[in-house]
Amino acid sequence: MDSNNKIRIFDTTLRDGEQSPGMSMNLKEKIELAKQLERMGVDVIEAGFANSSPGDFQSVKAIADTMKDCAVASLARAGAADIDRAWEAVKGAADPRIHLFIATSDLHMEYKLKMSKDEVLKTAVEMTKRAAGYCPNIQFSAEDATRSDMGFLAKVVKAVIKAGATTINLPDTVGYTTPDEHEAFFAELHRRVPELGNVIASSHCHNDLGLAVANSLAAVRGGARQVECTVNGIGERAGNAALEEIIMALYVRKNLYGIETNVDNTEIMRSSSMLTRITGVKVQPNKAIVGDNAFAHEAGIHQHGVLAKAETYEIMTPASVGLKESNLVLGKHSGKHAFRDRLKDLGYALSDEELAEAFKRFKELADRKKRVYDKDIEALVAKDAMQVPETFTLDKYVINSGNTITSTATVALVKDGKTTETVASGSGPIYASFKAIDKIVGRHLELEDFQIKAITEGEDALGDARVVLKGLEGRTFSGRGLSTDIIESSIKAYINAVNKLYYQEKEA
Ligand code: KIV
Ligand code: ZN
């Protein structure tokens, strides 16, 4: 068994996470999130499944070409075409990894693969050899490992290690196992295949029974030295093991696990909010570590205790996950230097051009809002970093609304230098504005979700609107708009989602 006390964090937010409904991201968003994952210190980024579509290939390749410090993996079925394509996509990476998989449970082999055990074993070995011919960093996954026959699984694991696999991933594909069972499973496989101690055993848990994190930690006790997880726990069905929960469990209970990771805890909050911003999907308020209420103490007795000594009701500090107090930073008289320095402190490095653009928006905001907080600034630049080409821009809008009339919205948008203005009515000013935009764009767009919230407290708080639109093949596009006027932020969010949809269609 691996006695090393370091766990590698394999992040699959961009693959297992992205393939779940409502989580699709465009190329720019994927690159931006990958940069943040690298900044946070994950060891491996699974950037996608290169042979699943040209778009996926392009994003895996772009991420592989961009990352400097972490390994970049592409998923591949155990077939020549997938493996060759995966290699094409990751070969530019500083540390490329091919991640091939084949199912090993009777159920999957008989009904899904329609292959015998011997055929699966032969394919696994041949394809591992093929992948190992390309690079030394090869991960083999035995899909549905936890429901596989242990004797057969051990045979496959032994054979693929001999064929060149350097990481052996044992997924609980359907979220079926329990912590005690999972620890024993990893320990038993180490007993049956001593060679497993010379490579890295990896866990990949799904959350169907709400046990993904507990099972991942149990796998670590059983000898796993890589844990696969996603930011905010996104992923197929009930999701994957949540990265932030695993990291903080290992950090807070270091006395119990004695395990280290390369992840910087204080980047957790930023990664979580970035993903929320990109997808428009918020975590539930009581979500461990990153939910809005995770560090909120409501009960008087708790508040009293925390004020007297934080540790009475807090097992970790908000700062340890990167949660900062909303602090007053800049105002309308602040200059570009102060703005850039503040951005640096917040961990953003913008190009001169991006900085100039963000500073312009900061000035506009500071004119409308007396106090500009860190959260406002982060919201401004996060938008910058993931900007897609603006097919449509807002020229102006006029709203006529009240509780005794039907709302009307006059909206003017600019496309290719030409301004088009139209009027629409609806049950409220926001609905009327969205209908007017649909008219100009010339298609009816299905609104999947709409949310608005204040970024900071106060009467002049910045309204943060998110719009999720449904495009072709059920893909969703989330747009974001910021303004001190909530109608303007809603209109901007809608236009941003439309622009992403156009960008995606152009990419496709
Ligand atoms: O859940 C699973 O089995 C997977 C594999 C493809 C690694 O995601
Ligand atoms: Zn999975």
Short mmCIF file of C-alpha atoms in Angstrom, two decimals, residues 38-209:
data_model
loop_
_atom_site.label_atom_id
_atom_site.label_comp_id
_atom_site.label_asym_id
_atom_site.label_seq_id
_atom_site.Cartn_x
_atom_site.Cartn_y
_atom_site.Cartn_z
CA GLU A 38 -4.37 25.50 -11.70
CA ARG A 39 -4.03 28.54 -9.46
CA MET A 40 -5.82 26.62 -6.71
CA GLY A 41 -3.24 23.84 -7.04
CA VAL A 42 -5.06 20.78 -8.38
CA ASP A 43 -2.64 18.16 -9.69
CA VAL A 44 -4.60 17.01 -12.73
CA ILE A 45 -7.30 18.72 -14.78
CA GLU A 46 -9.49 16.42 -16.81
CA ALA A 47 -10.28 18.91 -19.55
CA GLY A 48 -12.88 16.88 -21.45
CA PHE A 49 -13.47 13.89 -23.69
CA ALA A 50 -11.56 14.77 -26.86
CA ASN A 51 -13.24 12.33 -29.24
CA SER A 52 -16.79 13.16 -28.16
CA SER A 53 -17.10 16.27 -30.37
CA PRO A 54 -14.92 18.75 -32.28
CA GLY A 55 -15.77 21.37 -29.62
CA ASP A 56 -14.53 19.09 -26.84
CA PHE A 57 -11.34 18.33 -28.77
CA GLN A 58 -10.71 22.04 -29.22
CA SER A 59 -11.21 22.83 -25.53
CA VAL A 60 -9.05 19.92 -24.29
CA LYS A 61 -6.30 21.03 -26.66
CA ALA A 62 -6.56 24.69 -25.68
CA ILE A 63 -6.39 23.83 -21.97
CA ALA A 64 -3.49 21.41 -22.53
CA ASP A 65 -1.60 24.13 -24.41
CA THR A 66 -2.28 26.71 -21.68
CA MET A 67 -1.60 24.91 -18.39
CA LYS A 68 1.94 25.05 -17.04
CA ASP A 69 1.93 23.49 -13.59
CA CYS A 70 -0.62 20.70 -13.64
CA ALA A 71 -1.20 17.59 -15.71
CA VAL A 72 -3.97 17.74 -18.32
CA ALA A 73 -6.00 14.62 -19.12
CA SER A 74 -8.49 13.68 -21.78
CA LEU A 75 -10.98 10.89 -21.30
CA ALA A 76 -11.00 8.12 -23.93
CA ARG A 77 -12.96 4.91 -24.30
CA ALA A 78 -10.72 1.87 -24.63
CA GLY A 79 -10.64 2.10 -28.42
CA ALA A 80 -7.96 3.17 -30.88
CA ALA A 81 -9.85 6.17 -32.28
CA ASP A 82 -10.55 7.65 -28.84
CA ILE A 83 -7.01 7.12 -27.62
CA ASP A 84 -5.39 8.60 -30.72
CA ARG A 85 -7.68 11.63 -30.54
CA ALA A 86 -7.05 12.06 -26.80
CA TRP A 87 -3.31 12.09 -27.47
CA GLU A 88 -3.70 14.63 -30.28
CA ALA A 89 -5.54 16.89 -27.84
CA VAL A 90 -3.22 16.63 -24.82
CA LYS A 91 0.18 16.24 -26.44
CA GLY A 92 0.98 19.96 -26.08
CA ALA A 93 0.58 19.83 -22.30
CA ALA A 94 3.49 20.17 -19.88
CA ASP A 95 2.37 16.85 -18.41
CA PRO A 96 -0.11 15.08 -20.73
CA ARG A 97 -2.26 12.23 -19.44
CA ILE A 98 -4.47 9.82 -21.38
CA HIS A 99 -7.35 8.53 -19.29
CA LEU A 100 -8.86 5.41 -20.84
CA PHE A 101 -11.73 3.43 -19.42
CA ILE A 102 -13.72 0.26 -19.91
CA ALA A 103 -16.43 -1.26 -17.73
CA THR A 104 -15.60 -4.33 -15.66
CA SER A 105 -18.92 -5.18 -13.95
CA ASP A 106 -20.95 -8.14 -15.24
CA LEU A 107 -23.92 -5.87 -15.75
CA HIS A 108 -22.05 -3.39 -17.94
CA MET A 109 -20.08 -6.04 -19.84
CA GLU A 110 -23.17 -8.07 -20.70
CA TYR A 111 -25.77 -5.39 -21.40
CA LYS A 112 -23.78 -2.32 -22.43
CA LEU A 113 -20.55 -3.55 -23.97
CA LYS A 114 -21.86 -6.97 -25.04
CA MET A 115 -18.36 -8.30 -24.47
CA SER A 116 -17.08 -11.33 -22.58
CA LYS A 117 -14.64 -11.02 -19.67
CA ASP A 118 -11.80 -12.23 -21.88
CA GLU A 119 -12.60 -9.63 -24.53
CA VAL A 120 -12.70 -6.84 -21.95
CA LEU A 121 -9.38 -7.96 -20.46
CA LYS A 122 -7.74 -8.18 -23.90
CA THR A 123 -9.08 -4.76 -24.97
CA ALA A 124 -8.01 -3.15 -21.70
CA VAL A 125 -4.44 -4.45 -22.09
CA GLU A 126 -4.11 -3.65 -25.80
CA MET A 127 -5.49 -0.15 -25.43
CA THR A 128 -3.37 0.60 -22.35
CA LYS A 129 -0.32 -0.41 -24.40
CA ARG A 130 -1.45 1.81 -27.25
CA ALA A 131 -1.86 4.78 -24.89
CA ALA A 132 1.47 4.06 -23.17
CA GLY A 133 3.11 4.23 -26.58
CA TYR A 134 2.21 7.91 -26.64
CA CYS A 135 3.16 9.09 -23.15
CA PRO A 136 4.18 7.77 -19.75
CA ASN A 137 1.26 9.23 -17.78
CA ILE A 138 -1.58 6.73 -18.32
CA GLN A 139 -4.69 6.43 -16.23
CA PHE A 140 -6.87 3.35 -16.54
CA SER A 141 -10.43 3.37 -15.14
CA ALA A 142 -12.44 0.23 -14.50
CA GLU A 143 -15.91 1.68 -14.93
CA ASP A 144 -18.44 0.43 -12.35
CA ALA A 145 -15.51 -1.00 -10.39
CA THR A 146 -17.42 -1.14 -7.11
CA ARG A 147 -20.03 -3.51 -8.62
CA SER A 148 -17.43 -5.66 -10.39
CA ASP A 149 -16.38 -9.16 -9.45
CA MET A 150 -13.29 -8.66 -7.25
CA GLY A 151 -11.39 -11.58 -8.81
CA PHE A 152 -11.91 -10.29 -12.34
CA LEU A 153 -11.20 -6.68 -11.36
CA ALA A 154 -7.91 -7.72 -9.73
CA LYS A 155 -6.95 -9.59 -12.91
CA VAL A 156 -7.65 -6.52 -15.07
CA VAL A 157 -5.82 -4.17 -12.72
CA LYS A 158 -2.74 -6.42 -12.61
CA ALA A 159 -2.70 -6.72 -16.40
CA VAL A 160 -3.09 -3.02 -17.18
CA ILE A 161 -0.36 -2.08 -14.71
CA LYS A 162 1.91 -4.50 -16.56
CA ALA A 163 0.79 -2.89 -19.85
CA GLY A 164 1.85 0.58 -18.69
CA ALA A 165 -0.93 2.16 -16.60
CA THR A 166 0.48 4.46 -13.93
CA THR A 167 -2.79 5.44 -12.24
CA ILE A 168 -5.58 2.96 -11.56
CA ASN A 169 -8.94 4.60 -11.02
CA LEU A 170 -11.73 2.57 -9.43
CA PRO A 171 -14.97 4.48 -9.96
CA ASP A 172 -18.12 4.06 -7.95
CA THR A 173 -19.91 4.94 -11.16
CA VAL A 174 -23.46 4.73 -9.84
CA GLY A 175 -22.85 5.96 -6.29
CA TYR A 176 -23.69 2.56 -4.79
CA THR A 177 -20.99 1.91 -2.23
CA THR A 178 -20.74 2.96 1.42
CA PRO A 179 -17.71 4.22 3.39
CA ASP A 180 -16.90 0.96 5.26
CA GLU A 181 -17.29 -1.09 2.12
CA HIS A 182 -15.19 1.33 0.05
CA GLU A 183 -12.27 1.35 2.46
CA ALA A 184 -12.31 -2.47 2.54
CA PHE A 185 -12.57 -2.56 -1.28
CA PHE A 186 -9.39 -0.50 -1.75
CA ALA A 187 -7.55 -2.45 0.94
CA GLU A 188 -8.59 -5.80 -0.57
CA LEU A 189 -7.48 -4.79 -4.05
CA HIS A 190 -4.11 -3.73 -2.66
CA ARG A 191 -3.85 -7.17 -1.01
CA ARG A 192 -4.70 -9.01 -4.20
CA VAL A 193 -2.57 -6.81 -6.47
CA PRO A 194 0.59 -5.77 -4.60
CA GLU A 195 1.75 -3.90 -7.76
CA LEU A 196 -1.00 -1.38 -7.00
CA GLY A 197 1.37 -0.01 -4.36
CA ASN A 198 3.86 0.93 -7.12
CA VAL A 199 1.32 3.02 -9.07
CA ILE A 200 -1.36 5.44 -7.89
CA ALA A 201 -4.71 4.06 -6.82
CA SER A 202 -7.51 6.54 -7.40
CA SER A 203 -11.09 6.98 -6.22
CA HIS A 204 -13.93 8.48 -8.26
CA CYS A 205 -17.21 8.62 -6.36
CA HIS A 206 -20.68 9.65 -7.43
CA ASN A 207 -23.18 11.05 -4.99
CA ASP A 208 -26.38 9.10 -5.62
CA LEU A 209 -26.70 8.20 -1.94
#
